[in-house]
Coordinates of C-alpha atoms and ligand atoms in Angstrom, one line a residue:
X1 CA 106.3 98.9 65.3
X2 CA 106.1 95.2 65.9
X3 CA 105.8 94.2 69.5
X4 CA 107.9 91.1 68.9
X5 CA 110.8 93.4 68.1
X6 CA 110.3 95.1 71.5
X7 CA 110.4 91.8 73.3
X8 CA 113.5 90.7 71.3
X9 CA 115.3 93.9 72.1
X10 CA 115.0 93.3 75.9
X11 CA 115.4 89.5 75.5
X12 CA 118.8 90.2 73.9
X13 CA 119.9 92.5 76.7
X14 CA 119.6 95.9 75.0
X15 CA 117.9 99.0 76.3
X16 CA 114.4 99.9 75.2
X17 CA 113.9 103.2 73.5
X18 CA 111.4 105.8 74.6
X19 CA 109.2 104.9 71.6
X20 CA 109.3 101.2 72.5
X21 CA 108.4 101.9 76.1
X22 CA 105.5 104.2 75.1
X23 CA 104.3 101.7 72.5
X24 CA 104.2 99.1 75.3
X25 CA 102.4 101.3 77.8
X26 CA 99.8 102.4 75.2
X27 CA 99.2 98.7 74.4
X28 CA 98.8 97.9 78.0
X29 CA 96.4 100.7 78.7
X30 CA 94.1 100.2 75.6
X31 CA 94.3 96.4 76.0
X32 CA 95.6 95.9 72.5
X33 CA 98.6 93.9 73.6
X34 CA 97.7 90.3 74.5
X35 CA 98.7 89.0 77.9
X36 CA 101.2 86.5 76.5
X37 CA 103.2 89.3 74.9
X38 CA 103.0 91.4 78.0
X39 CA 104.2 88.6 80.2
X40 CA 107.0 87.8 77.7
X41 CA 108.3 91.3 78.0
X42 CA 107.9 91.3 81.7
X43 CA 110.0 88.1 81.9
X44 CA 112.7 89.6 79.6
X45 CA 112.8 92.8 81.9
X46 CA 112.9 90.6 85.0
X47 CA 115.9 88.6 83.6
X48 CA 117.8 91.5 81.9
X49 CA 116.7 94.4 84.1
X50 CA 116.4 98.1 82.9
X51 CA 118.7 101.1 83.2
X52 CA 117.7 104.0 85.5
X53 CA 116.6 106.0 82.4
X54 CA 114.4 103.1 81.1
X55 CA 112.7 102.7 84.5
X56 CA 112.1 106.5 84.6
X57 CA 110.5 106.4 81.1
X58 CA 108.3 103.4 82.1
X59 CA 107.3 105.2 85.3
X60 CA 106.2 108.4 83.6
X61 CA 104.5 106.6 80.7
X62 CA 102.5 104.5 83.1
X63 CA 101.7 107.5 85.4
X64 CA 100.3 109.4 82.5
X65 CA 98.4 106.4 81.0
X66 CA 95.3 107.8 82.8
X67 CA 94.1 110.7 84.9
X68 CA 96.7 112.6 87.0
X69 CA 95.2 114.2 90.1
X70 CA 95.9 117.8 91.1
X71 CA 95.2 118.7 94.7
X72 CA 96.5 122.3 94.4
X73 CA 93.1 123.6 93.4
X74 CA 91.3 121.9 96.4
X75 CA 93.0 124.2 98.9
X76 CA 93.5 121.4 101.4
X77 CA 95.6 123.4 103.9
X78 CA 98.0 120.6 104.6
X79 CA 100.6 118.4 102.9
X80 CA 99.5 115.7 100.5
X81 CA 101.5 112.7 101.7
X82 CA 101.2 108.9 101.3
X83 CA 103.2 105.8 102.1
X84 CA 103.5 102.7 100.0
X85 CA 104.8 99.3 100.9
X86 CA 106.7 97.0 98.6
X87 CA 104.5 94.2 99.9
X88 CA 104.5 91.9 102.9
X89 CA 102.6 89.2 104.8
X90 CA 100.1 90.4 107.4
X91 CA 100.9 94.0 106.3
X92 CA 97.8 96.0 107.4
X93 CA 99.9 99.2 108.1
X94 CA 97.9 101.3 105.6
X95 CA 94.6 101.0 107.6
X96 CA 96.3 102.4 110.7
X97 CA 98.7 104.9 109.2
X98 CA 96.3 106.7 106.9
X99 CA 93.9 107.7 109.6
X100 CA 96.7 108.5 112.1
X101 CA 98.4 110.8 109.5
X102 CA 95.1 112.4 108.7
X103 CA 94.5 113.0 112.5
X104 CA 98.0 114.7 112.5
X105 CA 97.0 117.1 109.7
X106 CA 98.2 115.3 106.6
X107 CA 96.0 114.6 103.6
X108 CA 96.4 111.0 102.4
X109 CA 94.9 110.1 99.0
X110 CA 96.0 106.4 99.2
X111 CA 95.8 104.4 96.0
X112 CA 96.7 100.9 96.9
X113 CA 97.1 97.6 95.1
X114 CA 95.6 94.2 95.2
X115 CA 97.4 91.1 96.3
X116 CA 100.7 90.5 94.5
X117 CA 102.4 87.1 94.5
X118 CA 102.5 85.8 98.0
X119 CA 101.8 89.3 99.5
X120 CA 98.4 90.6 100.5
X121 CA 96.8 93.7 98.9
X122 CA 95.3 96.7 100.7
X123 CA 92.5 97.0 98.1
X124 CA 91.4 93.4 98.7
X125 CA 91.5 93.9 102.5
X126 CA 89.4 97.1 102.2
X127 CA 86.8 95.2 100.1
X128 CA 86.3 92.8 103.0
X129 CA 84.5 95.6 104.7
X130 CA 80.9 95.1 103.6
X131 CA 79.7 97.9 101.3
X132 CA 83.2 99.6 101.1
X133 CA 83.6 101.1 97.6
X134 CA 87.3 100.7 96.8
X135 CA 86.9 102.1 93.3
X136 CA 84.9 105.3 93.8
X137 CA 84.7 108.0 91.1
X138 CA 87.2 110.8 91.5
X139 CA 84.5 113.2 92.8
X140 CA 83.9 111.1 95.8
X141 CA 87.6 110.3 96.3
X142 CA 88.4 114.0 96.3
X143 CA 85.6 114.8 98.7
X144 CA 86.6 112.1 101.2
X145 CA 90.2 113.2 101.2
X146 CA 89.2 116.9 101.5
X147 CA 86.6 116.4 104.3
X148 CA 88.2 113.6 106.3
X149 CA 91.9 113.8 105.4
X150 CA 92.3 110.2 104.1
X151 CA 90.8 107.8 101.6
X152 CA 92.1 104.3 100.9
X153 CA 91.0 103.1 97.5
X154 CA 92.2 100.8 94.8
X155 CA 93.3 101.6 91.3
X156 CA 90.3 102.9 89.5
X157 CA 89.8 102.4 85.7
X158 CA 91.3 105.8 85.1
X159 CA 94.3 105.8 87.5
X160 CA 97.5 104.5 86.0
X161 CA 95.5 101.9 84.0
X162 CA 98.7 100.6 82.3
X163 CA 100.1 99.6 85.7
X164 CA 96.8 98.0 86.8
X165 CA 96.9 95.6 83.9
X166 CA 100.7 95.0 84.1
X167 CA 100.4 94.4 87.9
X168 CA 97.7 91.8 87.4
X169 CA 99.8 89.9 84.8
X170 CA 103.0 90.2 86.8
X171 CA 101.2 88.7 89.8
X172 CA 100.6 85.4 88.1
X173 CA 103.7 85.1 85.9
X174 CA 106.6 85.1 88.4
X175 CA 107.8 88.6 87.3
X176 CA 107.3 90.6 90.5
X177 CA 110.7 90.7 92.1
X178 CA 112.4 93.2 89.7
X179 CA 113.8 96.6 90.9
X180 CA 112.8 98.6 87.8
X181 CA 109.3 97.0 87.6
X182 CA 108.5 97.6 91.2
X183 CA 109.9 101.1 91.0
X184 CA 107.7 102.0 88.0
X185 CA 104.6 100.2 89.3
X186 CA 104.7 102.0 92.7
X187 CA 105.7 105.4 91.4
X188 CA 103.2 105.4 88.5
X189 CA 100.4 105.2 91.0
X190 CA 101.9 107.7 93.3
X191 CA 102.6 110.3 90.6
X192 CA 99.1 109.9 89.3
X193 CA 97.8 110.4 92.8
X194 CA 99.3 113.9 92.7
X195 CA 101.3 113.6 96.0
X196 CA 103.7 116.2 97.5
X197 CA 105.6 113.6 99.5
X198 CA 105.9 109.9 99.7
X199 CA 107.3 107.5 102.4
X200 CA 108.3 104.1 101.2
X201 CA 108.1 101.0 103.3
X202 CA 110.8 98.7 101.8
X203 CA 110.2 95.3 103.2
X204 CA 113.3 93.1 103.8
X205 CA 113.3 89.4 104.5
X206 CA 111.9 86.0 103.6
X207 CA 108.4 87.4 103.2
X208 CA 109.5 90.4 101.1
X209 CA 110.3 90.7 97.4
X210 CA 113.7 91.8 98.4
X211 CA 115.4 89.2 100.6
X212 CA 118.9 90.8 101.1
X213 CA 119.8 94.2 102.6
X214 CA 121.7 95.0 99.4
X215 CA 118.6 94.4 97.2
X216 CA 116.4 96.3 99.6
X217 CA 118.8 99.3 99.5
X218 CA 119.0 99.0 95.7
X219 CA 115.2 99.2 95.5
X220 CA 115.0 102.1 98.0
X221 CA 117.6 104.1 96.1
X222 CA 115.9 103.3 92.8
X223 CA 112.6 104.6 94.1
X224 CA 114.0 107.7 95.8
X225 CA 116.0 108.7 92.7
X226 CA 113.2 108.0 90.2
X227 CA 110.7 109.9 92.4
X228 CA 113.1 112.8 92.8
X229 CA 113.4 113.1 89.0
X230 CA 109.5 113.4 89.0
X231 CA 109.8 116.0 91.8
X232 CA 108.2 113.7 94.3
X233 CA 110.3 114.0 97.5
X234 CA 110.5 110.5 99.0
X235 CA 112.0 108.9 102.1
X236 CA 112.3 105.2 102.6
X237 CA 112.4 102.9 105.6
X238 CA 113.7 99.4 105.4
X239 CA 111.5 97.3 107.7
X240 CA 111.7 93.6 108.7
X241 CA 109.6 91.1 106.9
X242 CA 110.9 87.8 108.3
X243 CA 107.7 86.9 110.0
X244 CA 104.0 87.9 110.0
X245 CA 103.5 91.6 110.7
X246 CA 101.1 91.8 113.6
X247 CA 99.1 88.6 114.5
X248 CA 96.8 88.1 111.5
X249 CA 97.0 87.2 107.8
X250 CA 93.9 87.3 105.7
X251 CA 91.6 90.0 104.5
X252 CA 88.8 90.3 107.0
X253 CA 91.1 89.1 109.9
X254 CA 93.6 91.9 109.1
X255 CA 90.8 94.5 109.1
X256 CA 89.7 93.2 112.5
X257 CA 93.3 93.6 113.9
X258 CA 93.4 97.1 112.4
X259 CA 90.3 98.2 114.2
X260 CA 91.5 96.6 117.5
X261 CA 94.7 98.6 117.1
X262 CA 92.9 101.9 116.4
X263 CA 90.7 101.2 119.4
X264 CA 93.9 100.7 121.5
X265 CA 92.8 97.2 122.4
X266 CA 95.7 95.2 120.9
X267 CA 98.8 96.8 119.5
X268 CA 101.3 94.1 118.6
X269 CA 104.8 95.7 119.3
X270 CA 106.4 95.1 115.9
X271 CA 103.4 96.3 114.0
X272 CA 103.2 99.3 116.3
X273 CA 106.8 100.2 115.6
X274 CA 106.4 100.0 111.8
X275 CA 103.2 102.1 111.9
X276 CA 104.5 104.8 114.2
X277 CA 107.9 105.0 112.4
X278 CA 106.4 105.3 108.9
X279 CA 103.7 107.7 110.1
X280 CA 106.2 109.9 111.9
X281 CA 108.2 110.1 108.7
X282 CA 105.1 111.3 106.8
X283 CA 104.5 114.0 109.5
X284 CA 108.2 115.0 109.3
X285 CA 108.4 115.1 105.5
X286 CA 105.1 117.0 105.3
X287 CA 106.6 119.7 107.6
X288 CA 104.0 119.2 110.4
X289 CA 106.8 118.5 112.9
X290 CA 110.5 119.4 112.6
X291 CA 112.0 116.3 114.2
X292 CA 111.3 112.5 114.3
X293 CA 110.7 112.3 118.0
X294 CA 108.0 115.0 118.1
X295 CA 106.5 113.6 115.0
X296 CA 106.2 110.1 116.6
X297 CA 104.7 111.6 119.8
X298 CA 102.1 113.3 117.7
X299 CA 101.2 110.1 115.9
X300 CA 101.0 108.2 119.2
X301 CA 98.7 110.9 120.6
X302 CA 96.5 110.5 117.5
X303 CA 96.0 106.8 118.3
X304 CA 95.7 107.0 122.1
X305 CA 93.2 109.9 121.9
X306 CA 90.9 107.9 119.6
X307 CA 91.2 110.6 116.9
X308 CA 92.7 108.1 114.4
X309 CA 89.8 105.6 115.0
X310 CA 87.3 108.4 114.4
X311 CA 89.0 109.2 111.1
X312 CA 88.9 105.6 110.1
X313 CA 85.2 105.3 111.0
X314 CA 84.3 108.5 109.0
X315 CA 86.4 107.3 106.0
X316 CA 84.7 103.9 106.0
X317 CA 81.2 105.3 106.2
X318 CA 81.9 107.9 103.5
X319 CA 83.1 105.1 101.1
X320 CA 79.9 103.1 101.6
X321 CA 80.9 100.9 104.6
X322 CA 78.7 100.4 107.7
X323 CA 78.3 103.6 109.8
X324 CA 78.9 101.6 113.0
X325 CA 81.8 99.6 111.6
X326 CA 84.5 100.7 114.2
X327 CA 82.0 100.0 117.1
X328 CA 80.6 96.8 115.7
X329 CA 83.3 95.4 113.4
X330 CA 82.7 91.8 114.6
X331 CA 79.1 91.9 113.5
X332 CA 80.1 93.0 110.0
X333 CA 83.2 91.0 109.0
X334 CA 82.9 87.6 107.3
X335 CA 83.8 84.6 109.5
X336 CA 85.1 81.2 108.4
X337 CA 83.1 78.1 109.4
X338 CA 86.2 76.2 110.5
X339 CA 88.5 77.7 113.1
X340 CA 91.2 75.5 114.6
X341 CA 94.6 75.8 116.3
X342 CA 97.9 74.6 115.0
X343 CA 100.2 73.3 117.7
X344 CA 104.0 73.2 117.9
X345 CA 106.3 72.7 120.9
X346 CA 109.3 74.8 121.8
X347 CA 110.4 78.4 121.2
X348 CA 109.4 79.7 117.8
X349 CA 112.8 80.4 116.1
X350 CA 111.8 81.1 112.5
X351 CA 108.8 81.7 110.2
X352 CA 109.0 81.5 106.5
X353 CA 106.6 84.5 105.8
X354 CA 106.5 83.8 102.1
X355 CA 105.2 80.3 102.8
X356 CA 102.6 81.7 105.1
X357 CA 101.5 84.1 102.4
X358 CA 101.3 81.2 99.9
X359 CA 99.3 79.2 102.5
X360 CA 96.7 82.0 102.5
X361 CA 96.5 81.7 98.7
X362 CA 95.9 78.0 99.1
X363 CA 93.0 78.7 101.6
X364 CA 91.4 81.0 99.0
X365 CA 92.4 84.3 100.5
X366 CA 94.7 85.3 97.6
X367 CA 94.7 84.7 93.9
X368 CA 96.2 82.0 91.7
X369 CA 94.7 83.4 88.5
X370 CA 94.0 87.0 87.2
X371 CA 90.7 88.2 88.5
X372 CA 89.9 85.3 90.8
X373 CA 87.3 86.0 93.6
X374 CA 88.6 85.9 97.1
X375 CA 87.2 84.3 100.3
X376 CA 87.6 87.3 102.7
X377 CA 87.0 85.2 105.8
X378 CA 89.9 82.8 105.6
X379 CA 93.4 83.1 107.0
X380 CA 95.4 83.0 110.2
X381 CA 94.9 84.8 113.5
X382 CA 96.7 84.8 116.8
X383 CA 100.0 84.2 114.9
X384 CA 102.8 83.8 117.5
X385 CA 105.9 86.1 117.0
X386 CA 109.4 84.7 116.8
X387 CA 110.7 84.1 120.3
X388 CA 107.3 83.0 121.7
X389 CA 107.2 79.8 123.8
X390 CA 104.7 77.5 122.2
X391 CA 102.9 74.5 123.6
X392 CA 99.4 73.1 124.4
X393 CA 98.3 76.4 126.0
X394 CA 99.9 78.6 123.2
X395 CA 99.3 77.4 119.7
X396 CA 101.4 78.7 116.7
X397 CA 98.2 80.2 115.2
X398 CA 94.5 79.7 114.6
X399 CA 93.5 78.6 111.1
X400 CA 90.3 80.1 109.6
X401 CA 89.2 77.9 106.7
X402 CA 86.2 77.2 104.5
X403 CA 86.2 73.5 105.3
X404 CA 88.1 70.8 107.2
X405 CA 90.1 69.6 104.1
X406 CA 91.4 73.2 103.5
X407 CA 92.3 73.4 107.2
X408 CA 94.2 70.2 107.0
X409 CA 96.3 71.5 104.1
X410 CA 96.9 74.9 105.9
X411 CA 98.0 73.0 109.0
X412 CA 100.6 71.2 107.0
X413 CA 101.7 74.4 105.3
X414 CA 102.1 76.3 108.5
X415 CA 104.0 73.4 110.2
X416 CA 106.4 73.3 107.2
X417 CA 106.8 77.1 107.3
X418 CA 107.8 77.4 111.0
X419 CA 110.6 76.1 113.2
X420 CA 111.1 75.8 116.9
X421 CA 114.2 75.4 119.1
X422 CA 115.2 75.4 122.7
X423 CA 115.8 79.2 123.0
X424 CA 115.0 82.5 121.4
X425 CA 117.1 83.5 118.4
X426 CA 118.8 86.9 118.2
X427 CA 116.1 89.5 117.5
X428 CA 116.3 91.6 114.4
X429 CA 115.6 95.3 114.4
X430 CA 112.1 96.1 113.1
X431 CA 113.4 99.2 111.3
X432 CA 116.9 98.7 110.0
X433 CA 117.5 101.9 107.9
X434 CA 116.0 105.2 107.0
X435 CA 117.1 106.6 103.6
X436 CA 116.3 110.2 102.8
X437 CA 118.0 110.5 99.4
Ligands
URA1 N1 103.6 97.3 95.0 C1 103.2 97.8 93.9 O1 102.4 98.7 93.8 N2 103.8 97.3 92.8 C2 104.8 96.4 92.8 O2 105.3 96.0 91.8 C3 105.2 95.9 94.0 C4 104.6 96.3 95.2

C-alpha cells in the first residue's frame, strides 16, 4: 500500500478502510512513516473528519500498538479508575484528584500526556519535581499503583506508542482540535492502561480545544460512545475553561499550587469544584459510594484529613522524587530569577486563556517544536480570577521569567489577553453538564 493513497483518500473526503488505518498506525509506531506524511494525513482528518467507525478503528489500533495492561491478576481489591482532561490552561487537577481518589479506595494508573498546543501537560509538570521518573518500567508502575493506589506517569515507550508519536506531531502542526483525533488519542492511552472506568473532563471555553457547548457535547458523546464499544464505562463532565484554572500557569508553579491544595493551605474555589466534582464521579462510577453527594463528602474528607497529601507524598517518593517533597516543596522546585507583577485597573471581566497558554510557551514553559526542552520555573502565579477588583494593591498576576526581556514580552501578552470593566460579568457555572451515556 502506498501511504500517499491513504492521504489522498482522506484529502478527497472518503472514509479510510480498516487496512489503511492499521497501515497508518503501524507506520507511526515503528517510525517508518515520515513526519511530513503523518502531518499531512492529520490535516486531512482535521479538515474532513472521520466517521464514528473510523475513529473506533483508529482508537483500537493505537491502543494495541504497544503493551495493554491487565490489572485483574494484581488482585487490587478496588476499582481501577482514571480521569482524563481534554486539556486546559492551569489545569493541575490530576495531581490533586489521583491521590484523593486513591485515598477513597480507587486505584488510579494515570497515563498522562505532555503539553499539547496552548495547553499544559501533566507529564511535563510531573517532571518539574526533581528526580520524578515519569516514564518508569511497568514493574515499578504496577507496584506503585498496587501499594499506594495511584501513579501519575507519562506515555512510556511501550504504551500506545503510535499515539505518543502522533500526539507530538499534532502538537506542532495545528491539528489538535479534531473530535475523532482527540477521541482516539485519549482512549488509546486509557484502553492500554487497562481501566475499568473513566471520567472525562471536557473543557469548554476560550482556553479549551472545544470552544462551543455543541462541540464540547459532540466530543463528550464521541468519547463515551467509543469507550463504550471498547467496554470502558465512561462519564463526562463539561467544565469551564474561560480563564486560568486555579491561580498558577507553568510547570513547577502548578506543582506548588497542587501541594498547597493538598496541604489545605490554598484551595481556589473553581479548582476545588472541578477537582471534587470529577473525583466524586470516579468514586461513584467505581461503586465506592452510591450517590454523588456522599461521594463528594468522601473526597472532601480525603483532602481535609491529609490522607490525599500522604498518598501524593508516597507516590512522589516511590517514583524517585524527594522523600520530603510535600513538607519542603519550596526547597525542591525550580525558581525563576525574574518575578514581577503585571498591573491592570478595574474589575477583571475576561481572560483569553488560550493567549495565556501561548504566553507560557513564549516564556519557555511549553514547546514550539517537537522534543524541545522546557524551563520548568517560568510561568504565572497569583493569577486573579474573573470578577476580581484589580489595582496597585492587587496585580493581575506575577510573571516568573528567565530574564527581563522575556518578562517584558509576557507582560504585553498578558495585558493583551485580559480585559477590565466597571463591574463583574455574569459568572459562568464551573461544571455545566454531566453526561453518563
Ligand atoms: N489529550 C490527549 O491525550 N489527546 C488529545 O488529543 C487531546 C487531549
